[in-house]
Each structure stands twice: as structure tokens, then as C-alpha cells.
Amino acid sequence: MKVLVPVKRVVDYNVKVRVKADGSGVETANVKMSMNPFDEIAVEEAVRLREKGVAGEIVAVSCGPNAAQEQLRTALAMGADRGILVEHDGVLEPLAVAKLLKTIVAKEGPALVILGKQAIDDDMSATGQMLAALLGWGQGTFASKIEKEGESLRVTREVDGGLETVSLKLPAIVTTDLRLNEPRYASLPNIMKARKKPIETLKPADLGVDPTPRLSVLKVEEPAKRQAGKKVGSVQELVEKLRNEAKVI
Ligand code: AMP
């Protein structure tokens, strides 16, 4: 069973993001970029499925700038067999990515696509669901456990009220939640080996997809700064402030 793992290049989760002065987006120049953390979980799960003898070849795919090769190399160092870069410098919305991935699925014929549940830069949580809809495949989103059962996949999902278990007919789409696994660190020998693994580069036009955005971002702002707290001298003063200043009681 071939597994496709889409990985996105995003601002590293440790970076404190800064909004551009003109409010058009967040600053990415001279900022550390990494693989989206949920996609690391997706690569790890694909590798674990292969270690259990369930998965065969693992193909990592990234849509984005040429520099997204770095994230593909990380996926290769973690255990993916080869990479595909769909090179595009502009904004890529989830629908455009889902359309690109649909054409890659048609080319590669995977039985399973494992995506992150959301990209930490745009928080869309939409690409996996859109891909499932475009392909007409079943989807197990927010997965915290994946097991193969005959020709199906048993996926435990993290939902508001607890856990839901679904059975998916393959081929299928899964999106990863935080508790699915703890991704491994790539070892030095594996980082060296990854340098020799192949990465194919394509353009959206080669795949017949127009990636032009359908949304325009009107404004990006930082969250309002929290005001400093005040110390009160007594419970009575606290109650008085809650009633007359904060007006919460
Ligand atoms: P989103 O819908 O943007 O929150 O992203 C959900 C998931 O879709 C990510 O965790 C990735 O697995 C995948 N994805 C989104 N954008 C890209 C991209 N540009 N290249 C590869 N995979 C992507």
C-alpha cells in the first residue's frame, strides 16, 4: 500500500510571528521555517505503518517555493522514500493545494493519503477534507489511532465529546491529531541518506491546475495587547471593581 504524505513549509512553531507593517500578512523574511508539526506526525505514522508491514512506498509531497525542498528532505530523513515538489511562489489556498494533490494522487495511485489536521500558519483545517471531496474518498479526520483491518482502516478520531471510531474503505484520507504519535528525530546517518533520495519538481501548470487564489486577505493584525493587572487590597475592593469597572457582576 503506497502512502502519500503532503507536508507544508510553515513558520517554525517556536518563532514569535510578526505582522508586516502594511498588515498584508506575517513576516517570513529571515524567519526560521520548518515542516508543519502535524505533518511530522503524518510522516511518522506512515513510517510506523511501513514498519508494521502495512505500508509500502512513502511519497512526501510539498506545494510551495523551491525552499520547501528542505521540508521534503526532513520527511526523507524521517523515512519517506522520495519527494515531489510542486513549485509555486505565490499564495496557495487549501482548494488549490487539494486540486494539486488530486492530480498527484491520479499519477501515483496511493491507497492512503495522510495529511496534518491543520497547517499552523493559516489554521484552515480544510485541505484533507477538500481532497477527500474532490476524490470521492472516505476521510478519517483528527486521527489519534490508525489500524489496518483487512481492506479497511480503523481510525479513532478525537471529537468534542471524546473519541469516535470509524472504519474507512481504502483508498482513504486521514488527517493527524496531536496524540497520534510522537515523531522521531532524524538520525545523522538518515539525514545523509536522505540527500541521495530523489525529489521530482513539477509546476502547477504541468498538472493542469490554476492555483490563483480565490480569497483576498483584507487585513492581518496582532492580537490586542493584554493590559497589566491591578492588585487589590481586600475582597470588598475586588467585588467593587468587578461590579463598577469590569461590569462582570
Ligand atoms: P490546512 O488545510 O491549510 O490547515 O492544511 C492541512 C494539511 O494539508 C497540512 O497539515 C498538510 O498536510 C496539507 N497541506 C496544506 N498546504 C500544503 C502545501 N502547500 N503543501 C503540502 N501540503 C499541504
mmCIF file of C-alpha atoms and ligand atoms in Angstrom:
data_model
loop_
_atom_site.group_PDB
_atom_site.id
_atom_site.type_symbol
_atom_site.label_atom_id
_atom_site.label_comp_id
_atom_site.label_asym_id
_atom_site.label_seq_id
_atom_site.Cartn_x
_atom_site.Cartn_y
_atom_site.Cartn_z
ATOM 1 C CA MET A 1 0.000 0.000 0.000
ATOM 2 C CA LYS A 2 1.565 3.241 -1.194
ATOM 3 C CA VAL A 3 1.163 6.213 1.172
ATOM 4 C CA LEU A 4 1.255 9.853 0.138
ATOM 5 C CA VAL A 5 2.133 12.435 2.797
ATOM 6 C CA PRO A 6 1.637 16.129 1.984
ATOM 7 C CA VAL A 7 3.986 18.340 4.028
ATOM 8 C CA LYS A 8 3.787 22.117 4.248
ATOM 9 C CA ARG A 9 6.614 24.605 4.842
ATOM 10 C CA VAL A 10 5.490 26.960 7.627
ATOM 11 C CA VAL A 11 6.999 29.440 10.091
ATOM 12 C CA ASP A 12 8.575 27.351 12.869
ATOM 13 C CA TYR A 13 6.275 26.940 15.866
ATOM 14 C CA ASN A 14 8.889 28.427 18.224
ATOM 15 C CA VAL A 15 9.044 31.717 16.314
ATOM 16 C CA LYS A 16 7.040 34.642 17.640
ATOM 17 C CA VAL A 17 5.314 35.745 14.452
ATOM 18 C CA ARG A 18 5.369 39.415 13.496
ATOM 19 C CA VAL A 19 2.738 41.064 11.338
ATOM 20 C CA LYS A 20 4.108 43.006 8.336
ATOM 21 C CA ALA A 21 3.977 46.776 8.742
ATOM 22 C CA ASP A 22 1.368 47.105 5.960
ATOM 23 C CA GLY A 23 -0.913 44.494 7.588
ATOM 24 C CA SER A 24 -0.817 42.306 4.450
ATOM 25 C CA GLY A 25 0.395 39.166 6.219
ATOM 26 C CA VAL A 26 3.075 37.850 8.551
ATOM 27 C CA GLU A 27 6.805 38.423 8.142
ATOM 28 C CA THR A 28 8.555 35.375 6.668
ATOM 29 C CA ALA A 29 11.837 37.001 5.572
ATOM 30 C CA ASN A 30 14.752 35.832 7.752
ATOM 31 C CA VAL A 31 12.391 33.701 9.834
ATOM 32 C CA LYS A 32 13.066 30.043 10.683
ATOM 33 C CA MET A 33 10.818 27.801 8.597
ATOM 34 C CA SER A 34 10.002 24.151 9.356
ATOM 35 C CA MET A 35 7.695 21.320 8.448
ATOM 36 C CA ASN A 36 4.177 21.871 9.814
ATOM 37 C CA PRO A 37 4.182 19.896 13.121
ATOM 38 C CA PHE A 38 1.037 17.894 12.247
ATOM 39 C CA ASP A 39 2.763 16.825 9.018
ATOM 40 C CA GLU A 40 5.710 15.464 11.013
ATOM 41 C CA ILE A 41 3.132 13.330 12.813
ATOM 42 C CA ALA A 42 1.774 12.250 9.389
ATOM 43 C CA VAL A 43 5.246 11.228 8.147
ATOM 44 C CA GLU A 44 5.911 9.383 11.435
ATOM 45 C CA GLU A 45 2.633 7.474 11.125
ATOM 46 C CA ALA A 46 3.389 6.473 7.537
ATOM 47 C CA VAL A 47 6.822 5.209 8.629
ATOM 48 C CA ARG A 48 5.269 3.271 11.543
ATOM 49 C CA LEU A 49 2.714 1.719 9.159
ATOM 50 C CA ARG A 50 5.612 0.590 6.968
ATOM 51 C CA GLU A 51 7.469 -0.800 9.990
ATOM 52 C CA LYS A 52 4.330 -2.844 10.779
ATOM 53 C CA GLY A 53 4.340 -4.163 7.216
ATOM 54 C CA VAL A 54 1.121 -2.285 6.346
ATOM 55 C CA ALA A 55 2.573 0.482 4.154
ATOM 56 C CA GLY A 56 4.926 0.121 1.205
ATOM 57 C CA GLU A 57 6.419 3.139 -0.509
ATOM 58 C CA ILE A 58 6.047 6.527 1.213
ATOM 59 C CA VAL A 59 5.982 9.603 -1.021
ATOM 60 C CA ALA A 60 6.194 13.072 0.544
ATOM 61 C CA VAL A 61 4.789 15.985 -1.446
ATOM 62 C CA SER A 62 5.032 19.702 -0.823
ATOM 63 C CA CYS A 63 3.441 22.582 -2.723
ATOM 64 C CA GLY A 64 5.278 25.848 -2.301
ATOM 65 C CA PRO A 65 8.533 27.675 -3.002
ATOM 66 C CA ASN A 66 11.739 25.959 -4.079
ATOM 67 C CA ALA A 67 12.934 26.171 -0.453
ATOM 68 C CA ALA A 68 10.203 23.662 0.507
ATOM 69 C CA GLN A 69 12.769 21.078 -0.645
ATOM 70 C CA GLU A 70 14.189 21.469 2.897
ATOM 71 C CA GLN A 71 10.946 20.139 4.393
ATOM 72 C CA LEU A 72 10.888 17.315 1.839
ATOM 73 C CA ARG A 73 14.466 16.421 2.879
ATOM 74 C CA THR A 74 13.303 16.308 6.511
ATOM 75 C CA ALA A 75 10.499 13.923 5.505
ATOM 76 C CA LEU A 76 13.040 11.799 3.579
ATOM 77 C CA ALA A 77 15.368 11.757 6.609
ATOM 78 C CA MET A 78 12.462 10.573 8.783
ATOM 79 C CA GLY A 79 11.894 7.668 6.395
ATOM 80 C CA ALA A 80 9.926 8.755 3.305
ATOM 81 C CA ASP A 81 11.289 7.148 0.124
ATOM 82 C CA ARG A 82 11.017 10.035 -2.325
ATOM 83 C CA GLY A 83 9.679 13.535 -2.651
ATOM 84 C CA ILE A 84 7.627 15.604 -5.067
ATOM 85 C CA LEU A 85 7.818 19.388 -5.034
ATOM 86 C CA VAL A 86 5.047 21.301 -6.774
ATOM 87 C CA GLU A 87 6.881 24.571 -7.091
ATOM 88 C CA HIS A 88 4.886 27.781 -6.771
ATOM 89 C CA ASP A 89 5.949 31.090 -5.266
ATOM 90 C CA GLY A 90 2.601 32.770 -4.591
ATOM 91 C CA VAL A 91 -0.130 32.111 -2.034
ATOM 92 C CA LEU A 92 -1.648 28.625 -2.196
ATOM 93 C CA GLU A 93 -5.094 28.227 -0.686
ATOM 94 C CA PRO A 94 -6.346 24.832 0.545
ATOM 95 C CA LEU A 95 -8.540 24.376 -2.556
ATOM 96 C CA ALA A 96 -5.552 24.922 -4.876
ATOM 97 C CA VAL A 97 -3.420 22.517 -2.804
ATOM 98 C CA ALA A 98 -6.247 19.939 -2.804
ATOM 99 C CA LYS A 99 -6.540 20.199 -6.604
ATOM 100 C CA LEU A 100 -2.762 19.778 -6.990
ATOM 101 C CA LEU A 101 -2.799 16.794 -4.630
ATOM 102 C CA LYS A 102 -5.697 15.244 -6.573
ATOM 103 C CA THR A 103 -3.539 15.202 -9.726
ATOM 104 C CA ILE A 104 -0.600 13.744 -7.782
ATOM 105 C CA VAL A 105 -2.925 11.034 -6.428
ATOM 106 C CA ALA A 106 -4.009 10.235 -10.006
ATOM 107 C CA LYS A 107 -0.324 9.956 -11.038
ATOM 108 C CA GLU A 108 0.903 7.981 -8.019
ATOM 109 C CA GLY A 109 -2.108 5.838 -7.096
ATOM 110 C CA PRO A 110 -1.663 5.736 -3.282
ATOM 111 C CA ALA A 111 -4.140 3.759 -1.167
ATOM 112 C CA LEU A 112 -3.804 6.259 1.670
ATOM 113 C CA VAL A 113 -3.073 9.977 1.979
ATOM 114 C CA ILE A 114 -2.113 11.175 5.467
ATOM 115 C CA LEU A 115 -2.226 14.940 5.987
ATOM 116 C CA GLY A 116 -1.927 17.137 9.045
ATOM 117 C CA LYS A 117 -5.228 18.183 10.614
ATOM 118 C CA GLN A 118 -4.240 21.805 10.058
ATOM 119 C CA ALA A 119 -1.367 23.994 8.994
ATOM 120 C CA ILE A 120 -0.230 26.161 11.899
ATOM 121 C CA ASP A 121 0.227 29.217 9.670
ATOM 122 C CA ASP A 122 -3.245 29.573 8.173
ATOM 123 C CA ASP A 123 -5.217 27.324 10.581
ATOM 124 C CA MET A 124 -7.539 26.393 7.715
ATOM 125 C CA SER A 125 -8.032 22.711 8.566
ATOM 126 C CA ALA A 126 -9.534 22.268 5.124
ATOM 127 C CA THR A 127 -7.086 20.645 2.681
ATOM 128 C CA GLY A 128 -7.638 16.996 3.710
ATOM 129 C CA GLN A 129 -11.403 17.393 3.681
ATOM 130 C CA MET A 130 -11.361 19.121 0.281
ATOM 131 C CA LEU A 131 -9.093 16.424 -1.159
ATOM 132 C CA ALA A 132 -11.451 13.700 0.120
ATOM 133 C CA ALA A 133 -14.369 15.503 -1.536
ATOM 134 C CA LEU A 134 -12.536 16.003 -4.857
ATOM 135 C CA LEU A 135 -11.510 12.325 -4.940
ATOM 136 C CA GLY A 136 -14.815 10.975 -3.603
ATOM 137 C CA TRP A 137 -12.858 9.069 -0.909
ATOM 138 C CA GLY A 138 -13.742 8.457 2.725
ATOM 139 C CA GLN A 139 -11.989 10.533 5.387
ATOM 140 C CA GLY A 140 -10.924 9.951 8.980
ATOM 141 C CA THR A 141 -10.031 13.392 10.293
ATOM 142 C CA PHE A 142 -8.305 14.304 13.610
ATOM 143 C CA ALA A 143 -6.983 10.747 13.981
ATOM 144 C CA SER A 144 -5.433 9.629 17.274
ATOM 145 C CA LYS A 145 -5.095 5.952 16.248
ATOM 146 C CA ILE A 146 -4.897 4.136 12.903
ATOM 147 C CA GLU A 147 -5.114 0.348 12.445
ATOM 148 C CA LYS A 148 -5.433 -1.696 9.263
ATOM 149 C CA GLU A 149 -8.322 -4.206 9.337
ATOM 150 C CA GLY A 150 -8.480 -6.327 6.178
ATOM 151 C CA GLU A 151 -9.161 -3.961 3.309
ATOM 152 C CA SER A 152 -10.304 -1.192 5.653
ATOM 153 C CA LEU A 153 -8.714 1.254 8.014
ATOM 154 C CA ARG A 154 -9.962 1.659 11.575
ATOM 155 C CA VAL A 155 -9.450 5.260 12.660
ATOM 156 C CA THR A 156 -10.031 6.620 16.160
ATOM 157 C CA ARG A 157 -10.958 10.299 15.968
ATOM 158 C CA GLU A 158 -10.665 12.996 18.600
ATOM 159 C CA VAL A 159 -14.068 14.683 18.755
ATOM 160 C CA ASP A 160 -15.505 17.214 21.238
ATOM 161 C CA GLY A 161 -17.260 14.664 23.406
ATOM 162 C CA GLY A 162 -14.431 12.090 23.438
ATOM 163 C CA LEU A 163 -13.367 9.510 20.872
ATOM 164 C CA GLU A 164 -15.167 8.245 17.785
ATOM 165 C CA THR A 165 -14.024 5.148 15.896
ATOM 166 C CA VAL A 166 -14.760 4.875 12.174
ATOM 167 C CA SER A 167 -13.998 2.234 9.574
ATOM 168 C CA LEU A 168 -12.805 3.576 6.215
ATOM 169 C CA LYS A 169 -12.815 1.700 2.952
ATOM 170 C CA LEU A 170 -9.482 2.169 1.168
ATOM 171 C CA PRO A 171 -8.386 4.276 -0.646
ATOM 172 C CA ALA A 172 -8.902 6.918 2.007
ATOM 173 C CA ILE A 173 -7.781 10.205 3.526
ATOM 174 C CA VAL A 174 -6.610 10.542 7.138
ATOM 175 C CA THR A 175 -5.669 13.739 8.958
ATOM 176 C CA THR A 176 -3.486 13.592 12.062
ATOM 177 C CA ASP A 177 -4.233 14.894 15.553
ATOM 178 C CA LEU A 178 -1.562 15.674 18.140
ATOM 179 C CA ARG A 179 -1.883 12.443 20.105
ATOM 180 C CA LEU A 180 -1.448 10.057 17.146
ATOM 181 C CA ASN A 181 2.284 9.625 17.831
ATOM 182 C CA GLU A 182 5.490 11.380 18.811
ATOM 183 C CA PRO A 183 7.576 11.969 15.685
ATOM 184 C CA ARG A 184 11.145 10.665 15.718
ATOM 185 C CA TYR A 185 14.195 12.853 15.271
ATOM 186 C CA ALA A 186 16.045 12.034 12.086
ATOM 187 C CA SER A 187 19.420 10.443 12.865
ATOM 188 C CA LEU A 188 22.583 11.810 11.234
ATOM 189 C CA PRO A 189 23.056 8.712 9.001
ATOM 190 C CA ASN A 190 19.438 9.057 7.857
ATOM 191 C CA ILE A 191 19.925 12.777 7.136
ATOM 192 C CA MET A 192 22.947 11.820 4.983
ATOM 193 C CA LYS A 193 20.980 9.047 3.218
ATOM 194 C CA ALA A 194 18.111 11.470 2.572
ATOM 195 C CA ARG A 195 20.401 13.642 0.464
ATOM 196 C CA LYS A 196 20.552 10.878 -2.134
ATOM 197 C CA LYS A 197 16.804 10.223 -2.242
ATOM 198 C CA PRO A 198 15.064 11.646 -5.330
ATOM 199 C CA ILE A 199 12.893 14.773 -5.382
ATOM 200 C CA GLU A 200 10.857 15.395 -8.536
ATOM 201 C CA THR A 201 9.946 19.020 -9.268
ATOM 202 C CA LEU A 202 6.743 19.963 -11.082
ATOM 203 C CA LYS A 203 4.834 23.200 -11.660
ATOM 204 C CA PRO A 204 1.068 23.640 -11.187
ATOM 205 C CA ALA A 205 0.787 24.163 -14.983
ATOM 206 C CA ASP A 206 2.371 20.708 -15.574
ATOM 207 C CA LEU A 207 -0.533 19.315 -13.557
ATOM 208 C CA GLY A 208 -3.155 21.446 -15.335
ATOM 209 C CA VAL A 209 -4.081 23.326 -12.150
ATOM 210 C CA ASP A 210 -4.603 27.082 -11.894
ATOM 211 C CA PRO A 211 -3.518 27.991 -8.346
ATOM 212 C CA THR A 212 -4.793 31.596 -8.460
ATOM 213 C CA PRO A 213 -6.227 32.473 -5.022
ATOM 214 C CA ARG A 214 -9.982 32.953 -4.714
ATOM 215 C CA LEU A 215 -9.798 34.941 -1.490
ATOM 216 C CA SER A 216 -8.057 38.208 -0.859
ATOM 217 C CA VAL A 217 -6.734 38.880 2.614
ATOM 218 C CA LEU A 218 -8.059 42.278 3.691
ATOM 219 C CA LYS A 219 -6.081 42.725 6.878
ATOM 220 C CA VAL A 220 -3.868 40.827 9.325
ATOM 221 C CA GLU A 221 -3.487 42.225 12.853
ATOM 222 C CA GLU A 222 -1.752 41.143 16.033
ATOM 223 C CA PRO A 223 -3.975 40.193 18.967
ATOM 224 C CA ALA A 224 -4.767 43.101 21.319
ATOM 225 C CA LYS A 225 -2.084 43.553 23.983
ATOM 226 C CA ARG A 226 -3.143 42.351 27.436
ATOM 227 C CA GLN A 227 -3.396 45.154 29.959
ATOM 228 C CA ALA A 228 -1.377 44.972 33.155
ATOM 229 C CA GLY A 229 -3.214 43.550 36.177
ATOM 230 C CA LYS A 230 -4.031 45.509 39.359
ATOM 231 C CA LYS A 231 -3.520 44.416 42.946
ATOM 232 C CA VAL A 232 -6.483 44.885 45.241
ATOM 233 C CA GLY A 233 -6.324 45.324 48.989
ATOM 234 C CA SER A 234 -9.444 43.404 50.010
ATOM 235 C CA VAL A 235 -12.222 41.138 48.785
ATOM 236 C CA GLN A 236 -14.576 44.063 49.123
ATOM 237 C CA GLU A 237 -12.441 46.162 46.764
ATOM 238 C CA LEU A 238 -12.295 43.250 44.285
ATOM 239 C CA VAL A 239 -16.086 42.903 44.297
ATOM 240 C CA GLU A 240 -16.474 46.672 43.892
ATOM 241 C CA LYS A 241 -14.105 46.691 40.860
ATOM 242 C CA LEU A 242 -15.771 43.654 39.274
ATOM 243 C CA ARG A 243 -19.133 45.411 39.666
ATOM 244 C CA ASN A 244 -18.260 49.005 38.702
ATOM 245 C CA GLU A 245 -15.137 48.791 36.459
ATOM 246 C CA ALA A 246 -15.223 45.406 34.756
ATOM 247 C CA LYS A 247 -19.047 45.275 34.975
ATOM 248 C CA VAL A 248 -18.987 41.468 35.125
ATOM 249 C CA ILE A 249 -21.204 41.100 38.186
HETATM 250 P P1 AMP B 1 -4.699 23.433 6.072
HETATM 251 O O1 AMP B 1 -5.954 22.947 5.415
HETATM 252 O O2 AMP B 1 -4.057 24.579 5.319
HETATM 253 O O3 AMP B 1 -4.883 23.761 7.547
HETATM 254 O O4 AMP B 1 -3.624 22.250 5.978
HETATM 255 C C1 AMP B 1 -3.932 20.916 6.384
HETATM 256 C C2 AMP B 1 -2.889 19.954 5.865
HETATM 257 O O5 AMP B 1 -2.888 19.950 4.428
HETATM 258 C C3 AMP B 1 -1.441 20.250 6.238
HETATM 259 O O6 AMP B 1 -1.155 19.751 7.544
HETATM 260 C C4 AMP B 1 -0.674 19.494 5.141
HETATM 261 O O7 AMP B 1 -0.652 18.093 5.397
HETATM 262 C C5 AMP B 1 -1.571 19.736 3.927
HETATM 263 N N1 AMP B 1 -1.129 20.946 3.205
HETATM 264 C C6 AMP B 1 -1.663 22.199 3.271
HETATM 265 N N2 AMP B 1 -0.978 23.051 2.473
HETATM 266 C C7 AMP B 1 0.015 22.327 1.894
HETATM 267 C C8 AMP B 1 1.061 22.615 0.966
HETATM 268 N N3 AMP B 1 1.227 23.843 0.483
HETATM 269 N N4 AMP B 1 1.874 21.603 0.587
HETATM 270 C C9 AMP B 1 1.711 20.354 1.069
HETATM 271 N N5 AMP B 1 0.744 20.020 1.937
HETATM 272 C C10 AMP B 1 -0.091 20.977 2.348
#
